[in-house]
mmCIF file with all atom_site columns, C-alpha atoms in Angstrom:
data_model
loop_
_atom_site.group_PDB
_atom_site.id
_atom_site.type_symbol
_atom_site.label_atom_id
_atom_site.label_alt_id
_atom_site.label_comp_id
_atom_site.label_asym_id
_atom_site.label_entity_id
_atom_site.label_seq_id
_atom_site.pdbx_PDB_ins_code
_atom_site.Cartn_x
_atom_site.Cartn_y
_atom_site.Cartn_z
_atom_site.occupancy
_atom_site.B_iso_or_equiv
_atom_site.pdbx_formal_charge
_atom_site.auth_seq_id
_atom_site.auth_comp_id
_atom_site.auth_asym_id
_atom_site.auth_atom_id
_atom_site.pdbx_PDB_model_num
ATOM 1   C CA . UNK A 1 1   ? 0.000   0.000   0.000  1.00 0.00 ? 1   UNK A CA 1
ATOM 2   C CA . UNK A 1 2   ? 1.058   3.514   -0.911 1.00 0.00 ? 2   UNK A CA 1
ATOM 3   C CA . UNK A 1 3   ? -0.120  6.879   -0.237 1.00 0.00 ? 3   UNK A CA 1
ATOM 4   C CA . UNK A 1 4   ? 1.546   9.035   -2.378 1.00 0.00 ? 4   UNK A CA 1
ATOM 5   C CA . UNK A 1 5   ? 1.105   12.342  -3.259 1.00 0.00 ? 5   UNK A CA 1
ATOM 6   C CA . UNK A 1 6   ? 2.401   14.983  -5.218 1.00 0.00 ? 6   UNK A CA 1
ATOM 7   C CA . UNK A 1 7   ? 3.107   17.820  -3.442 1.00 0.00 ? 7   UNK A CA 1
ATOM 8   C CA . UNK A 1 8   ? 4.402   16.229  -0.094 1.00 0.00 ? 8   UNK A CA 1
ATOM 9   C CA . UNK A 1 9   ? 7.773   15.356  1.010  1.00 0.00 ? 9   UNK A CA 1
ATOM 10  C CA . UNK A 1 10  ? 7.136   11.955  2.140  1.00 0.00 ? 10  UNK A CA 1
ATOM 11  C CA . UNK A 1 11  ? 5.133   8.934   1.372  1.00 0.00 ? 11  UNK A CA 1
ATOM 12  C CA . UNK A 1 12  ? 4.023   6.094   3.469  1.00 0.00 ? 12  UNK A CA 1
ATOM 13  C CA . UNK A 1 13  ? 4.124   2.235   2.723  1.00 0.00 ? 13  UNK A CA 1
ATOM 14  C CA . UNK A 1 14  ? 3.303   -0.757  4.726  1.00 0.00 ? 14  UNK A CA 1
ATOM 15  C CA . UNK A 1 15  ? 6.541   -1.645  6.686  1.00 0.00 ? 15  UNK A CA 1
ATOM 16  C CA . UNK A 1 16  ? 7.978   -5.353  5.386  1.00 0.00 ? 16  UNK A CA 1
ATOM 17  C CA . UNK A 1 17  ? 10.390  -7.848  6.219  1.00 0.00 ? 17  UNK A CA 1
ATOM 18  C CA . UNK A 1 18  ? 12.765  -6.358  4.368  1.00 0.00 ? 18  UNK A CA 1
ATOM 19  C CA . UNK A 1 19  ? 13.102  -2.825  5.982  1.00 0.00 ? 19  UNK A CA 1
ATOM 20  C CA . UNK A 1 20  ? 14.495  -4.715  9.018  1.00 0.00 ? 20  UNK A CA 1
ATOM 21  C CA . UNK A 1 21  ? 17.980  -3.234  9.011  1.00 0.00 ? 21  UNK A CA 1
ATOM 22  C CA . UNK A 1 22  ? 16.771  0.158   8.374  1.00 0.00 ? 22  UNK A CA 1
ATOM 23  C CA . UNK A 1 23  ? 13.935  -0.164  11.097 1.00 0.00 ? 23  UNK A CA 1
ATOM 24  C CA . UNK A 1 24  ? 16.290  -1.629  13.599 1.00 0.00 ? 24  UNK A CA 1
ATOM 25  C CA . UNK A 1 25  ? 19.557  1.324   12.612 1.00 0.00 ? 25  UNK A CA 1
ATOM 26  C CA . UNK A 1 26  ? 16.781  3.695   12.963 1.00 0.00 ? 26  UNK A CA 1
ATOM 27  C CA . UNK A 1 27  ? 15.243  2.930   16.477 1.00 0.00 ? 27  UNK A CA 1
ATOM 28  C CA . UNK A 1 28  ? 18.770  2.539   17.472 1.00 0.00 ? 28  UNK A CA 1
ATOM 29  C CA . UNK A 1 29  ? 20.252  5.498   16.178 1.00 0.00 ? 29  UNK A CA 1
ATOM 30  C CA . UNK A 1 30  ? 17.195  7.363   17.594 1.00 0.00 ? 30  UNK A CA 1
ATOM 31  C CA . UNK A 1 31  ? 17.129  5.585   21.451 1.00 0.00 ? 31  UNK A CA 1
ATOM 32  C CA . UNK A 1 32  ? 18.261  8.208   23.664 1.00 0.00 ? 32  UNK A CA 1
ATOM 33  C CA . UNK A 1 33  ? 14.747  10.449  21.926 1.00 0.00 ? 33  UNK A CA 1
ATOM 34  C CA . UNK A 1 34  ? 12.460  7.613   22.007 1.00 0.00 ? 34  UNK A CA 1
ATOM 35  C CA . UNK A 1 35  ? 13.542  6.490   25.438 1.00 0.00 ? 35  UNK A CA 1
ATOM 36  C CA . UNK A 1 36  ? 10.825  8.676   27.736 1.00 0.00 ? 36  UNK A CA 1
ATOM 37  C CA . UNK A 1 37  ? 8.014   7.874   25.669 1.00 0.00 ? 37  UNK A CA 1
ATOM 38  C CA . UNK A 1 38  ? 8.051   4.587   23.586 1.00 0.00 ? 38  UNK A CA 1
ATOM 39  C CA . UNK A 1 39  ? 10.357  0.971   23.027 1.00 0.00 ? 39  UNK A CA 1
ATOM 40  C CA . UNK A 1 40  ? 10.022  0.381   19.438 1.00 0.00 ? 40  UNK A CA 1
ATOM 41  C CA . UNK A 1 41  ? 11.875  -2.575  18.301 1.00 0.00 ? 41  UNK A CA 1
ATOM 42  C CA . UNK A 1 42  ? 15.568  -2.982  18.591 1.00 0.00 ? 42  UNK A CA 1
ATOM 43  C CA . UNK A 1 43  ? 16.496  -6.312  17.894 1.00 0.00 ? 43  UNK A CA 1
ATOM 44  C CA . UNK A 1 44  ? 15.789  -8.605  14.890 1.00 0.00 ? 44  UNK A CA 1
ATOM 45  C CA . UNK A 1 45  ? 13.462  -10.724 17.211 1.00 0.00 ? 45  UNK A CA 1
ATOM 46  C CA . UNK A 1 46  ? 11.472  -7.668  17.795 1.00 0.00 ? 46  UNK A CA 1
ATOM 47  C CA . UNK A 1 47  ? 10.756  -6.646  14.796 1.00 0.00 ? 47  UNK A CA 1
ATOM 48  C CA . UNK A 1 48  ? 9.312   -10.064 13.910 1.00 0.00 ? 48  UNK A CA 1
ATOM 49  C CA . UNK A 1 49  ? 7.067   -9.885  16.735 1.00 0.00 ? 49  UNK A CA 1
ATOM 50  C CA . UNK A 1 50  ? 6.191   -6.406  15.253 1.00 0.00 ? 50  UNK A CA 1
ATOM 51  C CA . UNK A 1 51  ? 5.795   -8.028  11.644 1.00 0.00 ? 51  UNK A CA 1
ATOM 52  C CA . UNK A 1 52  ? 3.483   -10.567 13.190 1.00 0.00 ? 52  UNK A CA 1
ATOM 53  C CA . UNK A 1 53  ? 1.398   -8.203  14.965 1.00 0.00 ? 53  UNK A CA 1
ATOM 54  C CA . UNK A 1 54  ? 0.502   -5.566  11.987 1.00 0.00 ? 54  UNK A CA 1
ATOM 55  C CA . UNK A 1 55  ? 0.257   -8.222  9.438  1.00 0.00 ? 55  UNK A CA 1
ATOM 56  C CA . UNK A 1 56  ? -3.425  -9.162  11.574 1.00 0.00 ? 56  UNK A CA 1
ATOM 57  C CA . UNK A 1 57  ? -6.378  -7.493  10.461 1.00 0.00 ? 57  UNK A CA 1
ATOM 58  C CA . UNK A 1 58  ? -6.380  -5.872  13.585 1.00 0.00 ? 58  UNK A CA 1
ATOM 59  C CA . UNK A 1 59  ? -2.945  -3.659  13.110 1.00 0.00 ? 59  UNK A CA 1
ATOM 60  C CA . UNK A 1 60  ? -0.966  -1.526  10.307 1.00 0.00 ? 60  UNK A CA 1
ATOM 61  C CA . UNK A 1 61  ? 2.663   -0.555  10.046 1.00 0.00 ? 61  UNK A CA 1
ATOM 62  C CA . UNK A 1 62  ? 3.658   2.232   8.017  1.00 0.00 ? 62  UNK A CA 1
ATOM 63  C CA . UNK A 1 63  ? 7.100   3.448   7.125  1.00 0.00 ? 63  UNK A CA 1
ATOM 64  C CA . UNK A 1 64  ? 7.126   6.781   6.792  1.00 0.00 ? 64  UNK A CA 1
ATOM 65  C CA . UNK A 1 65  ? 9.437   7.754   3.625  1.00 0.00 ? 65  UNK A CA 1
ATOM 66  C CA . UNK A 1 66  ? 11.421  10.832  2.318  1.00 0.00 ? 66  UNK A CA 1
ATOM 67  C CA . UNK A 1 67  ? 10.635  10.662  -1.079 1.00 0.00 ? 67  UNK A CA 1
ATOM 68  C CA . UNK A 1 68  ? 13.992  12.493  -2.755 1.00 0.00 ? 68  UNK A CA 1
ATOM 69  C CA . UNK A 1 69  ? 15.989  9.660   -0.819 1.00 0.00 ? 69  UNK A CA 1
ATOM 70  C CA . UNK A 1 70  ? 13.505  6.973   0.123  1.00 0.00 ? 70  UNK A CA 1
ATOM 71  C CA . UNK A 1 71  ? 14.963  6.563   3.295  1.00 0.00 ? 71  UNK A CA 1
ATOM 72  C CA . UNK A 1 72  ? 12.538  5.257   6.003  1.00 0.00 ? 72  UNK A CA 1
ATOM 73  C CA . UNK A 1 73  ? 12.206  8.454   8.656  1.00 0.00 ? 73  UNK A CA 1
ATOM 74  C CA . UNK A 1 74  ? 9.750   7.288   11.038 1.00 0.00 ? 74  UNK A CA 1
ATOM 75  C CA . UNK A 1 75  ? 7.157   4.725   11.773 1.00 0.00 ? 75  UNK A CA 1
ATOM 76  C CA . UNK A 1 76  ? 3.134   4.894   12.045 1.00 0.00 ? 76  UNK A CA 1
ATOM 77  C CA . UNK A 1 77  ? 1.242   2.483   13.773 1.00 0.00 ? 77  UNK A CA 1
ATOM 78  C CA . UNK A 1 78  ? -2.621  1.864   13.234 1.00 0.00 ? 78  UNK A CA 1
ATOM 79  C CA . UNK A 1 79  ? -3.061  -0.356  15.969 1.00 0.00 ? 79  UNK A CA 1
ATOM 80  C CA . UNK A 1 80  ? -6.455  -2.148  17.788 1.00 0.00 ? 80  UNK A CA 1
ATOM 81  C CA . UNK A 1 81  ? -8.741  -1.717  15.022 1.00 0.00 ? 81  UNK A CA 1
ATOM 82  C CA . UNK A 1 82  ? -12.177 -2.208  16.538 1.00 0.00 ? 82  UNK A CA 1
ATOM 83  C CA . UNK A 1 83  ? -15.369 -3.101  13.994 1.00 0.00 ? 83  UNK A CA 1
ATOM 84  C CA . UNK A 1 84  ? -18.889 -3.354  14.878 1.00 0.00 ? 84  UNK A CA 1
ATOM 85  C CA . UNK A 1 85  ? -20.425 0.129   15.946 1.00 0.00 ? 85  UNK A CA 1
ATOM 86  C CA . UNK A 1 86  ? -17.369 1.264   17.585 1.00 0.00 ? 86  UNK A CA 1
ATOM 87  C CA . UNK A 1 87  ? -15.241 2.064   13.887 1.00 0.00 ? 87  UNK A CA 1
ATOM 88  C CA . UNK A 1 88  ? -12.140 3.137   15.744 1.00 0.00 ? 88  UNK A CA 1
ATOM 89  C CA . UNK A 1 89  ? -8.299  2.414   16.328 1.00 0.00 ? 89  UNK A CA 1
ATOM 90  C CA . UNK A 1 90  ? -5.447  3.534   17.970 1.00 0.00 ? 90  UNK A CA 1
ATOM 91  C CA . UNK A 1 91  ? -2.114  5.051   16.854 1.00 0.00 ? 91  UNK A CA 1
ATOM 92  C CA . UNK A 1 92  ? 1.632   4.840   17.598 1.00 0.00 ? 92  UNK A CA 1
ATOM 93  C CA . UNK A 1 93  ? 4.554   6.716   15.854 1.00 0.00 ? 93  UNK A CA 1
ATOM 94  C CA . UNK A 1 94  ? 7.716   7.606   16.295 1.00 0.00 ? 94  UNK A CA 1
ATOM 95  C CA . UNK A 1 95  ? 10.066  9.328   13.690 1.00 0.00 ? 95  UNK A CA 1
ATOM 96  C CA . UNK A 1 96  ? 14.044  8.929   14.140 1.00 0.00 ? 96  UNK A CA 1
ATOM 97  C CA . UNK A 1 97  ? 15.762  11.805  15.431 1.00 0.00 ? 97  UNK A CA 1
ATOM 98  C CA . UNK A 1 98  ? 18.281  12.882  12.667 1.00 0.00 ? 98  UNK A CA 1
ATOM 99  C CA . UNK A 1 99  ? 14.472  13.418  10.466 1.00 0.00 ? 99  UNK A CA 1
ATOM 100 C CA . UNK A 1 100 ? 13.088  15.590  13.764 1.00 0.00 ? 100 UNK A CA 1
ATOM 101 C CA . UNK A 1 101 ? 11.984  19.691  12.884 1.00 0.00 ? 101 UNK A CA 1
ATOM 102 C CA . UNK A 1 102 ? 11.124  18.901  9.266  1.00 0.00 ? 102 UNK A CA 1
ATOM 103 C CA . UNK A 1 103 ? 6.844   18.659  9.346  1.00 0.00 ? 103 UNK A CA 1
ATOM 104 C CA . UNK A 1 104 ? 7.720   15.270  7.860  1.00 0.00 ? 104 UNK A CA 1
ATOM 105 C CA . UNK A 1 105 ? 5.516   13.699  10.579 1.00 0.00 ? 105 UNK A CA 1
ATOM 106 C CA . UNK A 1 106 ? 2.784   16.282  9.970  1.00 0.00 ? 106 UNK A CA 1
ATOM 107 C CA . UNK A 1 107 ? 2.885   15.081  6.491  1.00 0.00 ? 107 UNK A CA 1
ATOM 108 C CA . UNK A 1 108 ? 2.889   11.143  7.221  1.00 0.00 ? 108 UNK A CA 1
ATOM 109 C CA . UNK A 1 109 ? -0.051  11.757  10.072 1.00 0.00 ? 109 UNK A CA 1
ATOM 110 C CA . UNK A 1 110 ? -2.139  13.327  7.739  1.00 0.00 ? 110 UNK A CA 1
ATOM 111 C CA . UNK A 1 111 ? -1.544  10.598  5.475  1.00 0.00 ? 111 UNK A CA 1
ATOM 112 C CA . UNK A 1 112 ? -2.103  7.967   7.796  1.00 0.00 ? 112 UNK A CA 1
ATOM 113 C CA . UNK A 1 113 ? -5.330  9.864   9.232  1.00 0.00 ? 113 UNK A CA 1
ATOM 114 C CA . UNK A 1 114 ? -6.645  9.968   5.122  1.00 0.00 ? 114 UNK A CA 1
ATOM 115 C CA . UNK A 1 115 ? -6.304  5.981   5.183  1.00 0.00 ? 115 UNK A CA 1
ATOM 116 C CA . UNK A 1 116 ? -7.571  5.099   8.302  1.00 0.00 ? 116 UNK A CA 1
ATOM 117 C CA . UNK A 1 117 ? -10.818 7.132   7.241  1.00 0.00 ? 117 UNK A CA 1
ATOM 118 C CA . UNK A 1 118 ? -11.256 6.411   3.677  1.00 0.00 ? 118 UNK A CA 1
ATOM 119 C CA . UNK A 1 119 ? -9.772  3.297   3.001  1.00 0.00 ? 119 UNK A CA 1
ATOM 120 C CA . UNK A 1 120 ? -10.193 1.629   5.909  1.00 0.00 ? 120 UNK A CA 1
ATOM 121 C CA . UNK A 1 121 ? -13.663 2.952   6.910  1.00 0.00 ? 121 UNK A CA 1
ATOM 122 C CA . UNK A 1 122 ? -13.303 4.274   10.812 1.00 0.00 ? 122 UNK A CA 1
ATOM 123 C CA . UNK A 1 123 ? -14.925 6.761   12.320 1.00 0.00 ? 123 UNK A CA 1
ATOM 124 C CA . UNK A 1 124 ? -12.338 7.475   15.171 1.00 0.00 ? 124 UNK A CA 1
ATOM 125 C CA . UNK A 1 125 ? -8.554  7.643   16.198 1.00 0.00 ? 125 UNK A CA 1
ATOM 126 C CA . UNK A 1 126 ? -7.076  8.088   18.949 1.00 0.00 ? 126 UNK A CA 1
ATOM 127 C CA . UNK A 1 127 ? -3.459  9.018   20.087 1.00 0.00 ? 127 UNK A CA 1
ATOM 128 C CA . UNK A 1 128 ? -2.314  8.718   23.769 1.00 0.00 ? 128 UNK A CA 1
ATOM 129 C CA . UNK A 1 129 ? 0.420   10.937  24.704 1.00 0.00 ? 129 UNK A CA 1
ATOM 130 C CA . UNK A 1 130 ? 2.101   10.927  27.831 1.00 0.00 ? 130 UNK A CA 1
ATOM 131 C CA . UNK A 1 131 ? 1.306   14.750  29.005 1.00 0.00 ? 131 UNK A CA 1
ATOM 132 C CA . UNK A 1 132 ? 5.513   15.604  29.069 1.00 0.00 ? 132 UNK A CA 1
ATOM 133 C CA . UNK A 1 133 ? 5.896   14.615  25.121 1.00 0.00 ? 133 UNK A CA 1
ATOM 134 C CA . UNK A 1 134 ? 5.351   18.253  23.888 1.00 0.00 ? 134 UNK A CA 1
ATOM 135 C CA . UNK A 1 135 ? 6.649   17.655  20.365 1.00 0.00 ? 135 UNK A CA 1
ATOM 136 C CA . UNK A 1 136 ? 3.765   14.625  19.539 1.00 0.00 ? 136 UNK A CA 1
ATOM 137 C CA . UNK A 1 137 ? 1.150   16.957  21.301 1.00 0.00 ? 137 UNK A CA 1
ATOM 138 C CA . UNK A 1 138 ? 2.013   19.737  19.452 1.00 0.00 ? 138 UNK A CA 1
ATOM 139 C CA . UNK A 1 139 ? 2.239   17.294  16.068 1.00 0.00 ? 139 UNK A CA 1
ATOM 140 C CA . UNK A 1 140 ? -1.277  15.701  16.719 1.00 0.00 ? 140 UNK A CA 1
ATOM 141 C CA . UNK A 1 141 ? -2.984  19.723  17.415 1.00 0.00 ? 141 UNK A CA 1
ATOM 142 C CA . UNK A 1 142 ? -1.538  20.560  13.784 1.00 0.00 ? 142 UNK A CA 1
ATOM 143 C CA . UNK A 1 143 ? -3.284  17.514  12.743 1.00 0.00 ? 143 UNK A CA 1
ATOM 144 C CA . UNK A 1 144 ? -6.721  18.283  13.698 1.00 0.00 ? 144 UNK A CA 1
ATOM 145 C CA . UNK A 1 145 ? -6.460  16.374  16.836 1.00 0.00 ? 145 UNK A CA 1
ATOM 146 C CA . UNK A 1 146 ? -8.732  17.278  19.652 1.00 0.00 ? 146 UNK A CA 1
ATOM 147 C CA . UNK A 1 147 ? -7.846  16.863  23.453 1.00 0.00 ? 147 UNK A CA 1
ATOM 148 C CA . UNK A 1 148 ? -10.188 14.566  25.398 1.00 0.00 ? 148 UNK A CA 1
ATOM 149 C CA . UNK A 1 149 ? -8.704  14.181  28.638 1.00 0.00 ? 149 UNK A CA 1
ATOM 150 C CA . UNK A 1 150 ? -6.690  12.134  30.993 1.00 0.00 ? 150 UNK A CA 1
ATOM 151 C CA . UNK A 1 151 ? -5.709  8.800   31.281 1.00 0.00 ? 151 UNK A CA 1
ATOM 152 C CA . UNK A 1 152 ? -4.268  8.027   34.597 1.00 0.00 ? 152 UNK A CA 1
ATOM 153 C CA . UNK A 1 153 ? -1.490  5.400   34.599 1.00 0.00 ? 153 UNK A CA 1
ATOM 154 C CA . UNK A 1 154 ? -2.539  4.452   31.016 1.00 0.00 ? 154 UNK A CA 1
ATOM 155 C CA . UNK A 1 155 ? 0.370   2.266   29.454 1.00 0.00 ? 155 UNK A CA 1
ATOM 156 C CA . UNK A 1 156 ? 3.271   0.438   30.973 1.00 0.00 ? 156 UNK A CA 1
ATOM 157 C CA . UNK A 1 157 ? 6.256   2.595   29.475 1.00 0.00 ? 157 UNK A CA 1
ATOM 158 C CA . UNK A 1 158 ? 9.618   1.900   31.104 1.00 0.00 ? 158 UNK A CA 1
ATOM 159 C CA . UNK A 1 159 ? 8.975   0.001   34.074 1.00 0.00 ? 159 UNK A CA 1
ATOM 160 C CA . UNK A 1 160 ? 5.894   2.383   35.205 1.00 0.00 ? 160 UNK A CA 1
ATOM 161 C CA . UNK A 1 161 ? 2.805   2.847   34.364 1.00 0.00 ? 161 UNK A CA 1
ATOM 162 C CA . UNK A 1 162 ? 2.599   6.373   32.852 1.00 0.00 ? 162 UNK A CA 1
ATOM 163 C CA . UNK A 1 163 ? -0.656  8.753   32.617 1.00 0.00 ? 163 UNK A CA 1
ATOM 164 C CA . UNK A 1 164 ? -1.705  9.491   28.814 1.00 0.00 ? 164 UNK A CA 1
ATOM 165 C CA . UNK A 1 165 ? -3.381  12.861  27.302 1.00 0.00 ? 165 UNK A CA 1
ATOM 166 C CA . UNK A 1 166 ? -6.360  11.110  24.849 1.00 0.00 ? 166 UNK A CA 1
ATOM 167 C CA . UNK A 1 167 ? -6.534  12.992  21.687 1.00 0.00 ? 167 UNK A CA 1
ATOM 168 C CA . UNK A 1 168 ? -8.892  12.119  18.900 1.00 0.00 ? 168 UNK A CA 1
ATOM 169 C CA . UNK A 1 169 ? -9.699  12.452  15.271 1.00 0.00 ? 169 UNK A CA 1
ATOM 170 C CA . UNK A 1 170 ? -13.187 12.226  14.171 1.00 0.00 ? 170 UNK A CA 1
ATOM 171 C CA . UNK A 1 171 ? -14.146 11.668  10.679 1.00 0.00 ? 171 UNK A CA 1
ATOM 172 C CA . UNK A 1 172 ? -16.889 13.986  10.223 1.00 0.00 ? 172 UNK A CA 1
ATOM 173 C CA . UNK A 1 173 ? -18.575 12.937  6.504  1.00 0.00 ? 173 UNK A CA 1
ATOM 174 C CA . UNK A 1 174 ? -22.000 11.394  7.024  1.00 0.00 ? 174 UNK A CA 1
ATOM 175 C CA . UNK A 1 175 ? -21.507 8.580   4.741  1.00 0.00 ? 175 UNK A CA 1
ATOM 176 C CA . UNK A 1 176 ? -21.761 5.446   7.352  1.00 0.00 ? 176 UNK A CA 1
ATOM 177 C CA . UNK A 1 177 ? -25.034 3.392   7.205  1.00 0.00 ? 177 UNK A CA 1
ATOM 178 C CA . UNK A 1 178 ? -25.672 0.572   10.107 1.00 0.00 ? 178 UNK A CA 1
ATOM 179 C CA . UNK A 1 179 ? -24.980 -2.047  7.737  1.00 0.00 ? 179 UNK A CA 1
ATOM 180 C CA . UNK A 1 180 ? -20.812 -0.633  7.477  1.00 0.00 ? 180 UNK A CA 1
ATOM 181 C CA . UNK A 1 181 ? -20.176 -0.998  10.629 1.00 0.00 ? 181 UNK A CA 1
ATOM 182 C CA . UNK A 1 182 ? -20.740 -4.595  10.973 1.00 0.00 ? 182 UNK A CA 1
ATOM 183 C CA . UNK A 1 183 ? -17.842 -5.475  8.622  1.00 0.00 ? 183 UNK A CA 1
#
């Protein structure tokens, strides 16, 4: 799967087998950022585990690409896709540091957000930021994100469970009927 378009600066793709090494460099090269706030996948076992995981209907993996170099500059996660009448998912992202300050995530997000909506049909996502991450809440307010609260001791991050700001997309076209959400 590709999202391309024409006047952005990146594309995203469905993350494969083969962008192991450049996953794995990446998260590496990029631990001391991530550290705080998320433990994406250093080791080859890892990233099979991830593979696993996103290639279930429930999950998607996105590599987020610069498209002069088509280096892989971050990751996207579409993850616990929920049917039925609830239409909604979660997301996860991370981009690697030397790629930070360039709206390249603003770019992929709003990418990401277009598929989730039209192509795969929900109504909602979320994104649960621990309240100290300033650059991914500022990143999902230039995306159209809208606060919702506070999660107390949401995820285990780290050893500890950490408290989570919910933010939220909402898909606002009128073009569900009750027989799409029972797909």
């Amino acid at each position: 799967m590709a999202d391309d378009t024409r006047e952005g600066r990146v594309y995203i793709r469905s993350v494969v087998g083969a962008d192991r090494r450049e996953v794995l460099a990446l998260a590496r090269e990029s631990r001391e950022t991530h550290h705080p706030w998320i433990a994406p996948p250093l080791t080859a076992h890892m990233f099979r585990q991830y593979l696993r995981r996103i290639e279930r209907g429930d999950h998607e993996g996105f590599a987020v690409c610069v498209k002069a170099t088509d280096e892989i500059a971050g990751i996207i996660n579409i993850n616990n896709v929920v049917r039925g009448s609830f239409l909604s998912a979660s997301l996860g992202y991370y981009l690697g540091s030397r790629f930070v300050g360039n709206g390249y995530m603003v770019e992929a997000l709003t990418l990401v957000k277009q598929h989730a909506f039209r192509r795969l049909g929900l109504h909602r996502i979320e994104a649960n930021i621990q309240p100290d991450n300033i650059r991914s809440l500022n990143l999902v307010r230039r995306c159209g994100f809208v606060r919702e609260g506070l999660s107390p001791a949401y995820l285990f991050i780290n050893g500890a469970w950490r408290d989570h700001e919910r933010w939220a997309a909402v898909d606002d076209r009128d073009t569900l009927s009750r027989t799409d959400t029972w797909r």
